[in-house]
Structure formats: C-alpha cells, structure tokens
Coordinates of C-alpha atoms and ligand atoms in Angstrom, one line a residue:
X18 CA -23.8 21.5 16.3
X19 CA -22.3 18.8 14.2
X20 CA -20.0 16.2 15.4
X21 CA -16.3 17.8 15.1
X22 CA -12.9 15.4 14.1
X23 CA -9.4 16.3 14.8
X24 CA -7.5 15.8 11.6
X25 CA -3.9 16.1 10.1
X26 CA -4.9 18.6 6.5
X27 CA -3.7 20.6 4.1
X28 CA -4.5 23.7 2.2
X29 CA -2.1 23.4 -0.9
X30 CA 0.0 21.2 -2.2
X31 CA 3.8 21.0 -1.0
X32 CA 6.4 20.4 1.8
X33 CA 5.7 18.9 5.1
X34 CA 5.5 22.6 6.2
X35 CA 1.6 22.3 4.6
X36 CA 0.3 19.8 7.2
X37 CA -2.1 21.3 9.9
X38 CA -3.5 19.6 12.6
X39 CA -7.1 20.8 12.6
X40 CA -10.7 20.8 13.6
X41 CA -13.2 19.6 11.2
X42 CA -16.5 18.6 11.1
X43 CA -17.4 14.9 10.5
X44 CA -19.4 14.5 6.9
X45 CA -23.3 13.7 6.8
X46 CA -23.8 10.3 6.3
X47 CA -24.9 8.8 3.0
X48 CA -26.9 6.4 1.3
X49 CA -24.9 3.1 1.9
X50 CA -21.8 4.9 3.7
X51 CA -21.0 4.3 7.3
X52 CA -18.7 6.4 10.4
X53 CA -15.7 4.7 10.8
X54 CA -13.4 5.9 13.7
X55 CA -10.1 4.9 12.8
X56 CA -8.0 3.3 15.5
X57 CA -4.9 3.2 13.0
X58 CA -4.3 4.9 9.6
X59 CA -1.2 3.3 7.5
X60 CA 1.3 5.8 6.1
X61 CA 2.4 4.8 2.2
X62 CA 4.7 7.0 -0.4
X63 CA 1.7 8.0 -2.4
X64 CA 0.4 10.1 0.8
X65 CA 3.6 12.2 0.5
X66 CA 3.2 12.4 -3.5
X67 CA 0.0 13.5 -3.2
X68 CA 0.7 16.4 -0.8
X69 CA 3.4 17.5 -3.0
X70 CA 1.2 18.0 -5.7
X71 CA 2.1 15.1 -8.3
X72 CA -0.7 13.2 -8.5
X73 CA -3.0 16.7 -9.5
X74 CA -3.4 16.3 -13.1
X75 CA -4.3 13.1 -12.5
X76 CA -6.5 12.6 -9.1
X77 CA -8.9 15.3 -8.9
X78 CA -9.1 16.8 -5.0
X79 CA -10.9 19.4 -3.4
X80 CA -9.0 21.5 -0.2
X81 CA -8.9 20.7 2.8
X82 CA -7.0 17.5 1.8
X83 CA -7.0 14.3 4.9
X84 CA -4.0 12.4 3.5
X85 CA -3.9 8.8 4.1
X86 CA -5.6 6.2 2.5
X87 CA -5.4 3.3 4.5
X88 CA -7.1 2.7 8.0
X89 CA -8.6 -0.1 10.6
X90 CA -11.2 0.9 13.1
X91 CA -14.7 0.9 14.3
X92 CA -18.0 1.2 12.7
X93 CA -19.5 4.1 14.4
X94 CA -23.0 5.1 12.3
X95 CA -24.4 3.7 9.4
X96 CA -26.3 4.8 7.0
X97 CA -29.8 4.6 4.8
X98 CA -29.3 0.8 3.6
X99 CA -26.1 0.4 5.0
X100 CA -26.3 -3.2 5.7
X101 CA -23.4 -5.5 5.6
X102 CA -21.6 -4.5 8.9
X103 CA -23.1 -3.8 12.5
X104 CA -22.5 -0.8 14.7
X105 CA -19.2 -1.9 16.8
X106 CA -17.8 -4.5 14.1
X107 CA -13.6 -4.2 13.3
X108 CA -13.1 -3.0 9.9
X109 CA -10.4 -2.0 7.7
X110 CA -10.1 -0.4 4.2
X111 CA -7.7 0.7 1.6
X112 CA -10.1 4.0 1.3
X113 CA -9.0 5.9 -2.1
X114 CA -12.3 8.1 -3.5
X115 CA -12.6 9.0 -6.8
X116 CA -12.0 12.0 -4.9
X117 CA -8.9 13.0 -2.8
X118 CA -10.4 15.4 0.0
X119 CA -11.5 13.2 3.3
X120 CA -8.4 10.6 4.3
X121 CA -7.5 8.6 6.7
X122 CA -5.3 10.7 8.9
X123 CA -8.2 11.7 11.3
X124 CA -10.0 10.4 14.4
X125 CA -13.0 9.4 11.4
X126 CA -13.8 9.0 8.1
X127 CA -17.4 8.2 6.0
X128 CA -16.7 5.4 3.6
X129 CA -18.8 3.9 1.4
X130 CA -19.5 0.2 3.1
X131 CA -18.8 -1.8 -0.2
X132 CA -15.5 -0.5 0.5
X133 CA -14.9 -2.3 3.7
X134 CA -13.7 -5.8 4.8
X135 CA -13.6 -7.4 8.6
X136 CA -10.3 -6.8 10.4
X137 CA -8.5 -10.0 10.3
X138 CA -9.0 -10.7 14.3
X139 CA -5.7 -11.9 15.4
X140 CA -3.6 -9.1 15.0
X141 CA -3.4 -5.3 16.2
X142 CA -5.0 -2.2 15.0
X143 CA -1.3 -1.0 13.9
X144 CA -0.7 -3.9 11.8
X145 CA -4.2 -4.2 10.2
X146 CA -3.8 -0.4 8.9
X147 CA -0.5 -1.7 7.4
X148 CA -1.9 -4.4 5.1
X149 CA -5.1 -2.5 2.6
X150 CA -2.7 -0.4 0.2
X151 CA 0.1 -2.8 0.2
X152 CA -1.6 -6.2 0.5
X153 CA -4.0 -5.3 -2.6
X154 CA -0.8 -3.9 -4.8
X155 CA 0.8 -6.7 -4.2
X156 CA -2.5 -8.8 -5.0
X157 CA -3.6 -6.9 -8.1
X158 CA 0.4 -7.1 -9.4
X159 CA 1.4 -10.7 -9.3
X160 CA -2.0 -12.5 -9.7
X161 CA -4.5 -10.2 -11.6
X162 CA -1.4 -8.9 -13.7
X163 CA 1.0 -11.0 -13.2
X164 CA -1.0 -14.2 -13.3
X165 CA 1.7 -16.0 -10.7
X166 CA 1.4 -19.3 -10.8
X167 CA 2.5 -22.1 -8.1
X168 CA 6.0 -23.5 -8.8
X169 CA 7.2 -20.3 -10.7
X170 CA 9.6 -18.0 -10.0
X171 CA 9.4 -13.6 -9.1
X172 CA 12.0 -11.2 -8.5
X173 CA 10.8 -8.4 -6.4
X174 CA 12.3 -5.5 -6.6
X175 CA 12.2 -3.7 -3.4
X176 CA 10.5 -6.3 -1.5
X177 CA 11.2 -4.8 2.3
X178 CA 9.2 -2.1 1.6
X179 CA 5.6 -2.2 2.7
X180 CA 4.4 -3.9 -1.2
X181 CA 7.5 -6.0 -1.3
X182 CA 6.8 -7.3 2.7
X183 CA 3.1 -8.4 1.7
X184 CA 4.3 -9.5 -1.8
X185 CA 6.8 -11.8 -0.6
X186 CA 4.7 -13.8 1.6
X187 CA 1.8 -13.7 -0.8
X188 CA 4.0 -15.2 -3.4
X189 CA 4.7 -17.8 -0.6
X190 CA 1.3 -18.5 0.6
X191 CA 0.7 -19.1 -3.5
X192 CA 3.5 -21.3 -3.6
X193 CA 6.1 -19.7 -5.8
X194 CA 9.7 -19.4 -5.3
X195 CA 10.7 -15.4 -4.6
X196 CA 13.8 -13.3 -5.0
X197 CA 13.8 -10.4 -2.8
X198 CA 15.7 -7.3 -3.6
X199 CA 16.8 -4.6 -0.7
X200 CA 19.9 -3.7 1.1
X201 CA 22.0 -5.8 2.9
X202 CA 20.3 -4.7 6.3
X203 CA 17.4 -6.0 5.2
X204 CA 18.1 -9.3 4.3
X205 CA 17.3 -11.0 7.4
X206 CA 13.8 -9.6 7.5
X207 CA 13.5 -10.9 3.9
X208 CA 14.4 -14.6 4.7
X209 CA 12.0 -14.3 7.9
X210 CA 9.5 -13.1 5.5
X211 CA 9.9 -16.5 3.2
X212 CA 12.2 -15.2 0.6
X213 CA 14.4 -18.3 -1.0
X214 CA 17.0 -16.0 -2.0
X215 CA 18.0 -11.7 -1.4
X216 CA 19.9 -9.5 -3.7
X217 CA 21.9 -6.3 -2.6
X218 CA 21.2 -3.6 -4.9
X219 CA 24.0 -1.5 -3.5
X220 CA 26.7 -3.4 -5.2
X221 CA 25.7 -6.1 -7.3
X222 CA 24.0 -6.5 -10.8
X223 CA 20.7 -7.7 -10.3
X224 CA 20.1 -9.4 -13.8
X225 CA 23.6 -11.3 -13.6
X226 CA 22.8 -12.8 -9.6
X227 CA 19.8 -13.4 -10.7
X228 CA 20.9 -15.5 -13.5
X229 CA 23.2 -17.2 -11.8
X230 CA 20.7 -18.3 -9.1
X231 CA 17.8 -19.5 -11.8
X232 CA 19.7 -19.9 -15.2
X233 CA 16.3 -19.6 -17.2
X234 CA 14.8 -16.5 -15.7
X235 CA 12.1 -15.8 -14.0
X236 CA 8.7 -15.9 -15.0
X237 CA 7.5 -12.6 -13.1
X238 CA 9.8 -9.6 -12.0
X239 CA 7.3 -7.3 -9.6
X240 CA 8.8 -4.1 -9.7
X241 CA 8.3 -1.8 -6.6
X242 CA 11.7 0.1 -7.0
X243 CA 12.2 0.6 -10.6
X244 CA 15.6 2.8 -12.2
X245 CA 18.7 1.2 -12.4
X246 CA 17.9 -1.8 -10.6
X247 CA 15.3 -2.7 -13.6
X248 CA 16.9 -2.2 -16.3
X249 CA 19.6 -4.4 -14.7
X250 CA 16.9 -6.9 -13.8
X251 CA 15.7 -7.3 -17.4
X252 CA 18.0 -9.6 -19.3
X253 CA 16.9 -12.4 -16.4
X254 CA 13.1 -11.9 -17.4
X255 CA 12.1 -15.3 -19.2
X256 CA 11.6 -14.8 -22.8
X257 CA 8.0 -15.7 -22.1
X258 CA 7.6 -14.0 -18.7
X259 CA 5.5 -10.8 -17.4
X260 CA 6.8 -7.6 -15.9
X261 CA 4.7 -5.5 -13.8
X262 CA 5.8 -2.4 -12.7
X263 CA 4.1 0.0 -9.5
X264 CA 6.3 3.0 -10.6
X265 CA 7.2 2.5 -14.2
X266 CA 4.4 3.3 -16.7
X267 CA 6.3 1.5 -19.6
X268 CA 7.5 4.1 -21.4
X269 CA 10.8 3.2 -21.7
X270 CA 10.3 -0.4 -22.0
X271 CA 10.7 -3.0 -24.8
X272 CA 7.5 -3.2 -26.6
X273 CA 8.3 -7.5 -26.8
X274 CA 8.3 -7.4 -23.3
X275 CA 4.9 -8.4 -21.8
X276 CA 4.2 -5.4 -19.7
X277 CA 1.4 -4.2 -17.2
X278 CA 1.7 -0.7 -14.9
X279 CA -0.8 -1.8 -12.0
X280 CA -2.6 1.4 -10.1
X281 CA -4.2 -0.3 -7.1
X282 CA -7.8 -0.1 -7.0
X283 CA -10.1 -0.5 -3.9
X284 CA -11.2 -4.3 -3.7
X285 CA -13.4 -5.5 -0.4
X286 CA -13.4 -9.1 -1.5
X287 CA -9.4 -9.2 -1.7
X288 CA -9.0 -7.6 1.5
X289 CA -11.4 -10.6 2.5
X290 CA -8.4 -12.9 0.9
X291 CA -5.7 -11.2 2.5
X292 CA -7.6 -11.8 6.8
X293 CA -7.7 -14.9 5.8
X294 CA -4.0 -15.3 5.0
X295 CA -3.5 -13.3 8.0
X296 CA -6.0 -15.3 10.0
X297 CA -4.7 -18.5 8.8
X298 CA -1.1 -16.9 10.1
X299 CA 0.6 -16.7 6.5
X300 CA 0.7 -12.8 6.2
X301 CA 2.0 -10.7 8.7
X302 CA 2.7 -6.8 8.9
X303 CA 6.2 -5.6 10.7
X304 CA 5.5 -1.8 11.7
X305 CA 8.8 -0.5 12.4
X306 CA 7.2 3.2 13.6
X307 CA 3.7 4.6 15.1
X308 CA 3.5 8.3 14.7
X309 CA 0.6 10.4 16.4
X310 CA -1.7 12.8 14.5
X311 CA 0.5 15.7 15.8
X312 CA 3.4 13.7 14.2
X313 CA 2.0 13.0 10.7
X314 CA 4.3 15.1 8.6
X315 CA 7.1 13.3 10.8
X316 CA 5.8 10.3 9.2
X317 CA 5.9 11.3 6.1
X318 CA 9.0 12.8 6.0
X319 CA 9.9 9.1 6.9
X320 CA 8.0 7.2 4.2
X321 CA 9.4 10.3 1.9
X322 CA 13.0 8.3 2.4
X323 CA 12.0 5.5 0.6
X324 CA 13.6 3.4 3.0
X325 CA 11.4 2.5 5.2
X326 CA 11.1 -1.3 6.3
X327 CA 8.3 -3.1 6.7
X328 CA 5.2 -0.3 7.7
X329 CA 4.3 2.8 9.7
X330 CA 1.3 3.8 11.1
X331 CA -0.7 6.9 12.3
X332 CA -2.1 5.9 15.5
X333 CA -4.9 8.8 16.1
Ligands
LIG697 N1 1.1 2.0 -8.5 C1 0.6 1.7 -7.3 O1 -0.5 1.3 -7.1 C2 1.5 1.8 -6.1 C3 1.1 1.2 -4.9 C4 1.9 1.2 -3.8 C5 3.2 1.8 -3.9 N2 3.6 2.3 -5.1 C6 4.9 2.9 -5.2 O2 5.8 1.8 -5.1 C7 7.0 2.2 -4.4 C8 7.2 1.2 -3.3 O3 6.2 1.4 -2.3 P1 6.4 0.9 -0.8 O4 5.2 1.3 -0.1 O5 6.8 -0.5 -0.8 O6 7.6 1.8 -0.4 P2 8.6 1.7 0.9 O7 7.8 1.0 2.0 O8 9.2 3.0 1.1 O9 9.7 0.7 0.4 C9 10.7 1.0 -0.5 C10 11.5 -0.3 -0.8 O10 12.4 0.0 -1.9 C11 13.7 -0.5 -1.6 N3 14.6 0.3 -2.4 C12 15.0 1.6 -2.3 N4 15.9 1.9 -3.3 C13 16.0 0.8 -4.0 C14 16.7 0.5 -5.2 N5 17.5 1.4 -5.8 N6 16.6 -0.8 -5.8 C15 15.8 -1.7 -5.2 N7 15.1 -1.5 -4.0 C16 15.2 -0.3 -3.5 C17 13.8 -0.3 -0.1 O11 14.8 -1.1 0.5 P3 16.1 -0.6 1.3 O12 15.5 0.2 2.5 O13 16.8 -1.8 1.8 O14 16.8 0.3 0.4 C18 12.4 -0.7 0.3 O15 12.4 -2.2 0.3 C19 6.8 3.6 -4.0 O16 7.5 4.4 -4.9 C20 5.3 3.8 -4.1 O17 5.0 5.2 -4.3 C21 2.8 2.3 -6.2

C-alpha cells in the first residue's frame, strides 16, 4: 500500500465550512522532485482567496485542493537525479505549482528540488515557514520592481502584515529609509522592525504626513493594502518615483505614474538571499499564532481578517 498523509483539503471552492481534515496518499516521486515532510506550513491571504474560489479563472487546480503554499521541513526521499539536497537536510520553499492541487497544509508534499533553499539555521521551524511567500514579495516588489536603491526613501503600505514585516527590514538591510503604514497598535512592532517613521491609517491622510515628513516624496510606495489609503498616498509619490502594488493591478491608476503589479513567483536563489539576511540576524519573522492541522480553517478565518500582525503558521 502506498504511503498515506494526513491533510487539511477541499472539495469545492468556498467558506471555511469546505475544509476537511483527510487521508491521502503521498504522490509518486518524480524525475528531480523530492518528499518533503513539512514541520511548519505558513498561512497567507491568498490561501483563503483561493479556497473561496477567486483565483479560478486565473490559477488552474484540480480537486482535492492542499491549501498553503509556504512550508519548512525535512527532505524525506528524493528522486531520479534529484541531486542538490541530501536525505535529512532543513529546507524551506515558497511551493506555488503551475498547478493548485497538492499544498502545504499536510504532514508532506513532493516539490520539485529547484524549488527549494536551506532553512536559514538559526531560527525555528515556525518562523522559517513564515518567511518564503512574504520574504520573496517583498523581494520581487522593491528591488526587481521597484529597483530600491540605498539612501532612498518607501512608504509601505501595510507594512505589519506578513509582506510589510519582511519588507520593512529588507528595505533596512538595503539601506533605505522606510515609512511604515498600520494601526496605531502596531506601531511599536514597526519601529522594532527598523521603520524610521509609522502612519496611522485610521485617522490621518497618508499623502499629507507623508509629505510633511519627506517634503519631496518618496521614491517607492510598496503597496500591500491598497483602497483609500493609496489613493491618499499618491500625491507624496516623487514625480520620478515607482509604485508597486501586490493588490492593485493598475487599473485605476495614472497612466504617468510608473507602475508595476508584482505576482510573486517561486525563486530558490532569493530564498538563498533572504537565510542569509536571517542568518546574518537582519530579518526576522514574529509569528503571533500556531494553528494545528485540525485548526486550519481557524487559521484562515484569522488571516481572512486582514489584520493579522506579523505571521501564522500551521504546525502539522
Ligand atoms: N500579489 C502578490 O504576489 C501578493 C503576495 C502576498 C500578499 N498579497 C496580498 O497583499 C495583501 C497583504 O498581504 P499580507 O500577507 O501582508 O497580509 P496580512 O498579514 O493580513 O497584513 C495585512 C496588513 O494590512 C494592514 N492594513 C489593513 N487595512 C489597512 C488599510 N486600510 N490601510 C493600510 N494598511 C492596512 C494591516 O495592519 P493593521 O492590522 O494595523 O490594520 C496589516 O499590516 C493581502 O491582500 C494579500 O492577499 C499579494
């Protein structure tokens, strides 16, 4: 008989009612791919998007779903000319397939091994399965897009979030100045994070703070909240300067505005970048919440609030 898996799944798309807790069996391996059993999956608003049905004209997926696509664990299996990592070493993976059908809320997955980078070694299973999703948004938004330079300023625009936590400190670790923007209660964690200054969304106007704290604008706004608090945030954009948006695909935007939507795409070498940062003590993950298996609609319910601080994680 083949190897079984316990895994959180779902049937059809819709409320957290969908999610069972199931039996599956664990998929042949292929050519490159290896077992991974996942020590700790990271829970991000995509994973409750996806269940609801919103991505499905534009992901293609195949029932049973596994939500989750971010994990750390321990290569189990590898196999035919799957090379780059031993039996037993501590991976982790932001594990999106051209597919959506096997996640990362299970006790395994089979991943392809190109998509896998070492675990940075000095910190917990909970907080490496924060960083994949996050840590490469972040990444791909203010330096592939964004092309952040040392010395310049970015607004972030829900930056105690799990894209704005890593984004902050990236922007650090680079050398830029950052303006975080959250609530009030999550100021604090901003400043600990490296923010210079934090904006309260609640009940002030984003663009005129901003302005009064950098006269000249900013040269990147990283925008992880989008609505009112953007279009608010516009005005303090430099006349030369770059918005990239996570949520906003530009449709409403000025067409002299330089503009990128940013998708986050699977990259092993970043995830290589970002255990050095953590490594080297510059990035590090706050996981407000664990969750167990049996608990992973709970946890998205949670993530579903979009006001969640810092990360949660599936521990299976
Ligand atoms: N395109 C992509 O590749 C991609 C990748 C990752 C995420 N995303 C999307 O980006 C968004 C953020 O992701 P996440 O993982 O960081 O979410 P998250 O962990 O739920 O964080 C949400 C953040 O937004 C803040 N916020 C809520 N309402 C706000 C408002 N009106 N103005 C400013 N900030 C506000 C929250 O702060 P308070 O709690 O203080 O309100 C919190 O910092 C989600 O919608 C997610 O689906 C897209």
């Amino acid at each position: 008989m083949k190897k079984q898996m316990k895994a959180a799944t779902y049937e059809e798309f819709g409320g957290p009612e969908k999610i069972k807790i199931t039996t599956l069996e664990i998929p042949e391996l292929g050519e490159g791919e290896v077992l991974v059993r996942i020590k700790a999956a990271g829970v991000n608003p995509v994973d409750y998007a996806v269940r609801e049905g919103y991505l499905k004209d534009f992901l293609p997926y195949e029932f049973p779903v596994i939500p989750g696509w971010d994990m750390a664990g321990v290569i189990e299996a590898r196999g035919f000319s799957a090379r780059r990592f031993s039996v037993g070493d501590e991976v982790y993976a932001y594990a999106r397939r051209p597919l959506v059908h096997y996640g990362t809320f299970a006790e395994y997955i089979v991943l392809p091994e190109t998509y896998l980078a070492k675990k940075p070694k000095n910190i917990s299973w909970e907080e490496a399965a924060g960083i994949p999703l996050v840590g490469l948004t972040a990444y791909q938004s203010m330096f592939d897009a964004g092309q952040l330079q040392q010395g310049q300023t970015v607004l972030i625009l829900g930056a105690s979030g799990g894209v704005g936590s890593l984004g902050i400190q990236q922007a650090k670790a680079k050398g830029a100045k950052v303006i975080g923007v959250a609530s009030e209660k999550n100021h604090g964690y901003m400043k600990e994070l490296g923010a210079d200054h934090t904006l309260d969304y609640k009940d002030t106007n984003i663009g005129e703070a901003v302005k009064k704290l950098v006269p000249n604008g900013v040269d990147l706004i990283f925008d992880c909240a989008s609505g009112e608090t953007l279009e608010q945030s516009l005005p303090a954009l430099k006349p030369n300067g770059t918005l990239v948006s996570i949520l906003n695909h530009g449709e409403n935007i000025d067409k002299n505005i330089n503009f990128h939507y940013v998708f986050v795409e699977p990259n092993a070498s970043q995830l290589d970048e970002l255990r050095e940062l953590a490594e080297s003590g510059q990035l590090k993950v706050h996981v407000s919440n664990t969750y167990t298996l049996d608990e992973a609609a709970e946890a998205l319910n949670q993530i579903q609030s979009g006001h969640t601080t810092g990360k949660i994680v599936i521990v299976p």
